[in-house]
């Protein structure tokens, strides 16, 4: 099974997930293997494979994903201490799921990036 289908099924409630926010444009849910006390994935409801598929027609989705992440950080009381937002793109960045997703990480002091 193409692994992007996992996220499509989560959006439509066909695979159980801990959804923390959903609107017409994005869905946010807890990562199944959290790397921090708060680890939430924010994805567009319409399939986009990776950042490389962002174009003039769909670029506003990035703003909405980012704004949603910031609101979730505030709601989880991690905004004052700080948090990290990551998007992995393709092999060198370690993108495992071929469905554009933003990681929101926080709730502890995070390791430096490499
Ligand atoms: P990537 O490495 O592609 O940037 O991140 C993919 C993330 O998706 C990983 O952190 C992984 O734990 C998470 N993930 C993979 N499969 C599932 C799943 O079925 N449910 C949830 N909630 N998260 C998943």
mmCIF file with all atom_site columns, N, CA and C in Angstrom, residues 48-88:
data_model
loop_
_atom_site.group_PDB
_atom_site.id
_atom_site.type_symbol
_atom_site.label_atom_id
_atom_site.label_alt_id
_atom_site.label_comp_id
_atom_site.label_asym_id
_atom_site.label_entity_id
_atom_site.label_seq_id
_atom_site.pdbx_PDB_ins_code
_atom_site.Cartn_x
_atom_site.Cartn_y
_atom_site.Cartn_z
_atom_site.occupancy
_atom_site.B_iso_or_equiv
_atom_site.pdbx_formal_charge
_atom_site.auth_seq_id
_atom_site.auth_comp_id
_atom_site.auth_asym_id
_atom_site.auth_atom_id
_atom_site.pdbx_PDB_model_num
ATOM 1   N N  . UNK A 1 48 ? -1.106 16.268 -1.210 1.00 0.00 ? 48 UNK A N  1
ATOM 2   C CA . UNK A 1 48 ? 0.089  16.865 -1.832 1.00 0.00 ? 48 UNK A CA 1
ATOM 3   C C  . UNK A 1 48 ? 1.246  15.977 -1.393 1.00 0.00 ? 48 UNK A C  1
ATOM 4   N N  . UNK A 1 49 ? 2.060  15.519 -2.337 1.00 0.00 ? 49 UNK A N  1
ATOM 5   C CA . UNK A 1 49 ? 3.088  14.526 -2.007 1.00 0.00 ? 49 UNK A CA 1
ATOM 6   C C  . UNK A 1 49 ? 4.205  15.093 -1.137 1.00 0.00 ? 49 UNK A C  1
ATOM 7   N N  . UNK A 1 50 ? 4.717  16.246 -1.493 1.00 0.00 ? 50 UNK A N  1
ATOM 8   C CA . UNK A 1 50 ? 5.829  16.836 -0.745 1.00 0.00 ? 50 UNK A CA 1
ATOM 9   C C  . UNK A 1 50 ? 5.891  18.328 -1.027 1.00 0.00 ? 50 UNK A C  1
ATOM 10  N N  . UNK A 1 51 ? 6.828  19.018 -0.395 1.00 0.00 ? 51 UNK A N  1
ATOM 11  C CA . UNK A 1 51 ? 7.017  20.455 -0.659 1.00 0.00 ? 51 UNK A CA 1
ATOM 12  C C  . UNK A 1 51 ? 7.294  20.716 -2.139 1.00 0.00 ? 51 UNK A C  1
ATOM 13  N N  . UNK A 1 52 ? 7.879  19.734 -2.817 1.00 0.00 ? 52 UNK A N  1
ATOM 14  C CA . UNK A 1 52 ? 8.193  19.923 -4.236 1.00 0.00 ? 52 UNK A CA 1
ATOM 15  C C  . UNK A 1 52 ? 6.944  20.065 -5.103 1.00 0.00 ? 52 UNK A C  1
ATOM 16  N N  . UNK A 1 53 ? 5.808  19.696 -4.578 1.00 0.00 ? 53 UNK A N  1
ATOM 17  C CA . UNK A 1 53 ? 4.555  19.801 -5.341 1.00 0.00 ? 53 UNK A CA 1
ATOM 18  C C  . UNK A 1 53 ? 3.786  21.077 -4.986 1.00 0.00 ? 53 UNK A C  1
ATOM 19  N N  . UNK A 1 54 ? 4.422  21.957 -4.208 1.00 0.00 ? 54 UNK A N  1
ATOM 20  C CA . UNK A 1 54 ? 3.799  23.257 -3.928 1.00 0.00 ? 54 UNK A CA 1
ATOM 21  C C  . UNK A 1 54 ? 3.985  24.150 -5.161 1.00 0.00 ? 54 UNK A C  1
ATOM 22  N N  . UNK A 1 55 ? 2.894  24.781 -5.575 1.00 0.00 ? 55 UNK A N  1
ATOM 23  C CA . UNK A 1 55 ? 2.937  25.643 -6.761 1.00 0.00 ? 55 UNK A CA 1
ATOM 24  C C  . UNK A 1 55 ? 2.056  26.867 -6.542 1.00 0.00 ? 55 UNK A C  1
ATOM 25  N N  . UNK A 1 56 ? 1.945  27.675 -7.569 1.00 0.00 ? 56 UNK A N  1
ATOM 26  C CA . UNK A 1 56 ? 1.218  28.951 -7.417 1.00 0.00 ? 56 UNK A CA 1
ATOM 27  C C  . UNK A 1 56 ? -0.247 28.737 -7.047 1.00 0.00 ? 56 UNK A C  1
ATOM 28  N N  . UNK A 1 57 ? -0.807 27.591 -7.437 1.00 0.00 ? 57 UNK A N  1
ATOM 29  C CA . UNK A 1 57 ? -2.227 27.338 -7.160 1.00 0.00 ? 57 UNK A CA 1
ATOM 30  C C  . UNK A 1 57 ? -2.491 26.857 -5.738 1.00 0.00 ? 57 UNK A C  1
ATOM 31  N N  . UNK A 1 58 ? -1.506 26.169 -5.140 1.00 0.00 ? 58 UNK A N  1
ATOM 32  C CA . UNK A 1 58 ? -1.774 25.571 -3.814 1.00 0.00 ? 58 UNK A CA 1
ATOM 33  C C  . UNK A 1 58 ? -0.891 26.146 -2.705 1.00 0.00 ? 58 UNK A C  1
ATOM 34  N N  . UNK A 1 59 ? -0.090 27.175 -3.011 1.00 0.00 ? 59 UNK A N  1
ATOM 35  C CA . UNK A 1 59 ? 0.897  27.661 -2.025 1.00 0.00 ? 59 UNK A CA 1
ATOM 36  C C  . UNK A 1 59 ? 0.272  28.211 -0.742 1.00 0.00 ? 59 UNK A C  1
ATOM 37  N N  . UNK A 1 60 ? -0.989 28.657 -0.785 1.00 0.00 ? 60 UNK A N  1
ATOM 38  C CA . UNK A 1 60 ? -1.615 29.195 0.429  1.00 0.00 ? 60 UNK A CA 1
ATOM 39  C C  . UNK A 1 60 ? -1.776 28.143 1.518  1.00 0.00 ? 60 UNK A C  1
ATOM 40  N N  . UNK A 1 61 ? -1.718 26.869 1.125  1.00 0.00 ? 61 UNK A N  1
ATOM 41  C CA . UNK A 1 61 ? -1.872 25.796 2.108  1.00 0.00 ? 61 UNK A CA 1
ATOM 42  C C  . UNK A 1 61 ? -0.761 25.842 3.154  1.00 0.00 ? 61 UNK A C  1
ATOM 43  N N  . UNK A 1 62 ? 0.436  26.270 2.729  1.00 0.00 ? 62 UNK A N  1
ATOM 44  C CA . UNK A 1 62 ? 1.575  26.326 3.647  1.00 0.00 ? 62 UNK A CA 1
ATOM 45  C C  . UNK A 1 62 ? 1.293  27.337 4.770  1.00 0.00 ? 62 UNK A C  1
ATOM 46  N N  . UNK A 1 63 ? 0.748  28.461 4.400  1.00 0.00 ? 63 UNK A N  1
ATOM 47  C CA . UNK A 1 63 ? 0.393  29.475 5.399  1.00 0.00 ? 63 UNK A CA 1
ATOM 48  C C  . UNK A 1 63 ? -0.638 28.923 6.374  1.00 0.00 ? 63 UNK A C  1
ATOM 49  N N  . UNK A 1 64 ? -1.617 28.228 5.851  1.00 0.00 ? 64 UNK A N  1
ATOM 50  C CA . UNK A 1 64 ? -2.683 27.696 6.713  1.00 0.00 ? 64 UNK A CA 1
ATOM 51  C C  . UNK A 1 64 ? -2.144 26.599 7.637  1.00 0.00 ? 64 UNK A C  1
ATOM 52  N N  . UNK A 1 65 ? -1.273 25.753 7.117  1.00 0.00 ? 65 UNK A N  1
ATOM 53  C CA . UNK A 1 65 ? -0.655 24.715 7.962  1.00 0.00 ? 65 UNK A CA 1
ATOM 54  C C  . UNK A 1 65 ? 0.169  25.364 9.070  1.00 0.00 ? 65 UNK A C  1
ATOM 55  N N  . UNK A 1 66 ? 0.928  26.388 8.706  1.00 0.00 ? 66 UNK A N  1
ATOM 56  C CA . UNK A 1 66 ? 1.782  27.069 9.688  1.00 0.00 ? 66 UNK A CA 1
ATOM 57  C C  . UNK A 1 66 ? 0.936  27.779 10.742 1.00 0.00 ? 66 UNK A C  1
ATOM 58  N N  . UNK A 1 67 ? -0.088 28.470 10.301 1.00 0.00 ? 67 UNK A N  1
ATOM 59  C CA . UNK A 1 67 ? -0.960 29.180 11.247 1.00 0.00 ? 67 UNK A CA 1
ATOM 60  C C  . UNK A 1 67 ? -1.639 28.188 12.193 1.00 0.00 ? 67 UNK A C  1
ATOM 61  N N  . UNK A 1 68 ? -2.086 27.061 11.650 1.00 0.00 ? 68 UNK A N  1
ATOM 62  C CA . UNK A 1 68 ? -2.711 26.029 12.481 1.00 0.00 ? 68 UNK A CA 1
ATOM 63  C C  . UNK A 1 68 ? -1.721 25.510 13.519 1.00 0.00 ? 68 UNK A C  1
ATOM 64  N N  . UNK A 1 69 ? -0.472 25.268 13.104 1.00 0.00 ? 69 UNK A N  1
ATOM 65  C CA . UNK A 1 69 ? 0.553  24.785 14.037 1.00 0.00 ? 69 UNK A CA 1
ATOM 66  C C  . UNK A 1 69 ? 0.766  25.772 15.180 1.00 0.00 ? 69 UNK A C  1
ATOM 67  N N  . UNK A 1 70 ? 0.823  27.045 14.850 1.00 0.00 ? 70 UNK A N  1
ATOM 68  C CA . UNK A 1 70 ? 1.042  28.083 15.871 1.00 0.00 ? 70 UNK A CA 1
ATOM 69  C C  . UNK A 1 70 ? -0.124 28.099 16.862 1.00 0.00 ? 70 UNK A C  1
ATOM 70  N N  . UNK A 1 71 ? -1.342 27.980 16.353 1.00 0.00 ? 71 UNK A N  1
ATOM 71  C CA . UNK A 1 71 ? -2.519 27.961 17.242 1.00 0.00 ? 71 UNK A CA 1
ATOM 72  C C  . UNK A 1 71 ? -2.494 26.738 18.153 1.00 0.00 ? 71 UNK A C  1
ATOM 73  N N  . UNK A 1 72 ? -2.100 25.603 17.609 1.00 0.00 ? 72 UNK A N  1
ATOM 74  C CA . UNK A 1 72 ? -2.034 24.372 18.420 1.00 0.00 ? 72 UNK A CA 1
ATOM 75  C C  . UNK A 1 72 ? -0.936 24.500 19.476 1.00 0.00 ? 72 UNK A C  1
ATOM 76  N N  . UNK A 1 73 ? 0.182  25.110 19.115 1.00 0.00 ? 73 UNK A N  1
ATOM 77  C CA . UNK A 1 73 ? 1.263  25.336 20.093 1.00 0.00 ? 73 UNK A CA 1
ATOM 78  C C  . UNK A 1 73 ? 0.750  26.191 21.241 1.00 0.00 ? 73 UNK A C  1
ATOM 79  N N  . UNK A 1 74 ? 0.029  27.234 20.921 1.00 0.00 ? 74 UNK A N  1
ATOM 80  C CA . UNK A 1 74 ? -0.519 28.117 21.969 1.00 0.00 ? 74 UNK A CA 1
ATOM 81  C C  . UNK A 1 74 ? -1.505 27.365 22.846 1.00 0.00 ? 74 UNK A C  1
ATOM 82  N N  . UNK A 1 75 ? -2.371 26.576 22.216 1.00 0.00 ? 75 UNK A N  1
ATOM 83  C CA . UNK A 1 75 ? -3.388 25.817 22.957 1.00 0.00 ? 75 UNK A CA 1
ATOM 84  C C  . UNK A 1 75 ? -2.752 24.798 23.894 1.00 0.00 ? 75 UNK A C  1
ATOM 85  N N  . UNK A 1 76 ? -1.594 24.280 23.514 1.00 0.00 ? 76 UNK A N  1
ATOM 86  C CA . UNK A 1 76 ? -0.900 23.281 24.337 1.00 0.00 ? 76 UNK A CA 1
ATOM 87  C C  . UNK A 1 76 ? 0.102  23.913 25.304 1.00 0.00 ? 76 UNK A C  1
ATOM 88  N N  . UNK A 1 77 ? 0.064  25.240 25.382 1.00 0.00 ? 77 UNK A N  1
ATOM 89  C CA . UNK A 1 77 ? 0.910  25.985 26.337 1.00 0.00 ? 77 UNK A CA 1
ATOM 90  C C  . UNK A 1 77 ? 2.401  25.733 26.153 1.00 0.00 ? 77 UNK A C  1
ATOM 91  N N  . UNK A 1 78 ? 2.836  25.593 24.919 1.00 0.00 ? 78 UNK A N  1
ATOM 92  C CA . UNK A 1 78 ? 4.269  25.410 24.667 1.00 0.00 ? 78 UNK A CA 1
ATOM 93  C C  . UNK A 1 78 ? 4.867  26.627 23.954 1.00 0.00 ? 78 UNK A C  1
ATOM 94  N N  . UNK A 1 79 ? 4.041  27.634 23.696 1.00 0.00 ? 79 UNK A N  1
ATOM 95  C CA . UNK A 1 79 ? 4.537  28.752 22.887 1.00 0.00 ? 79 UNK A CA 1
ATOM 96  C C  . UNK A 1 79 ? 5.531  29.628 23.647 1.00 0.00 ? 79 UNK A C  1
ATOM 97  N N  . UNK A 1 80 ? 5.349  29.769 24.954 1.00 0.00 ? 80 UNK A N  1
ATOM 98  C CA . UNK A 1 80 ? 6.271  30.619 25.717 1.00 0.00 ? 80 UNK A CA 1
ATOM 99  C C  . UNK A 1 80 ? 7.657  29.999 25.799 1.00 0.00 ? 80 UNK A C  1
ATOM 100 N N  . UNK A 1 81 ? 7.736  28.734 26.172 1.00 0.00 ? 81 UNK A N  1
ATOM 101 C CA . UNK A 1 81 ? 9.033  28.040 26.269 1.00 0.00 ? 81 UNK A CA 1
ATOM 102 C C  . UNK A 1 81 ? 9.619  27.800 24.878 1.00 0.00 ? 81 UNK A C  1
ATOM 103 N N  . UNK A 1 82 ? 8.765  27.548 23.916 1.00 0.00 ? 82 UNK A N  1
ATOM 104 C CA . UNK A 1 82 ? 9.224  27.389 22.541 1.00 0.00 ? 82 UNK A CA 1
ATOM 105 C C  . UNK A 1 82 ? 8.931  26.029 21.955 1.00 0.00 ? 82 UNK A C  1
ATOM 106 N N  . UNK A 1 83 ? 8.998  25.992 20.658 1.00 0.00 ? 83 UNK A N  1
ATOM 107 C CA . UNK A 1 83 ? 8.662  24.765 19.925 1.00 0.00 ? 83 UNK A CA 1
ATOM 108 C C  . UNK A 1 83 ? 9.373  24.795 18.574 1.00 0.00 ? 83 UNK A C  1
ATOM 109 N N  . UNK A 1 84 ? 9.277  23.689 17.855 1.00 0.00 ? 84 UNK A N  1
ATOM 110 C CA . UNK A 1 84 ? 9.913  23.590 16.540 1.00 0.00 ? 84 UNK A CA 1
ATOM 111 C C  . UNK A 1 84 ? 8.901  23.074 15.523 1.00 0.00 ? 84 UNK A C  1
ATOM 112 N N  . UNK A 1 85 ? 8.973  23.628 14.324 1.00 0.00 ? 85 UNK A N  1
ATOM 113 C CA . UNK A 1 85 ? 8.124  23.179 13.221 1.00 0.00 ? 85 UNK A CA 1
ATOM 114 C C  . UNK A 1 85 ? 9.044  22.693 12.101 1.00 0.00 ? 85 UNK A C  1
ATOM 115 N N  . UNK A 1 86 ? 8.786  21.492 11.634 1.00 0.00 ? 86 UNK A N  1
ATOM 116 C CA . UNK A 1 86 ? 9.666  20.873 10.631 1.00 0.00 ? 86 UNK A CA 1
ATOM 117 C C  . UNK A 1 86 ? 8.815  20.315 9.489  1.00 0.00 ? 86 UNK A C  1
ATOM 118 N N  . UNK A 1 87 ? 9.312  20.478 8.280  1.00 0.00 ? 87 UNK A N  1
ATOM 119 C CA . UNK A 1 87 ? 8.775  19.716 7.141  1.00 0.00 ? 87 UNK A CA 1
ATOM 120 C C  . UNK A 1 87 ? 9.948  18.997 6.487  1.00 0.00 ? 87 UNK A C  1
ATOM 121 N N  . UNK A 1 88 ? 9.921  17.688 6.474  1.00 0.00 ? 88 UNK A N  1
ATOM 122 C CA . UNK A 1 88 ? 10.937 16.916 5.774  1.00 0.00 ? 88 UNK A CA 1
ATOM 123 C C  . UNK A 1 88 ? 10.532 16.759 4.314  1.00 0.00 ? 88 UNK A C  1
#
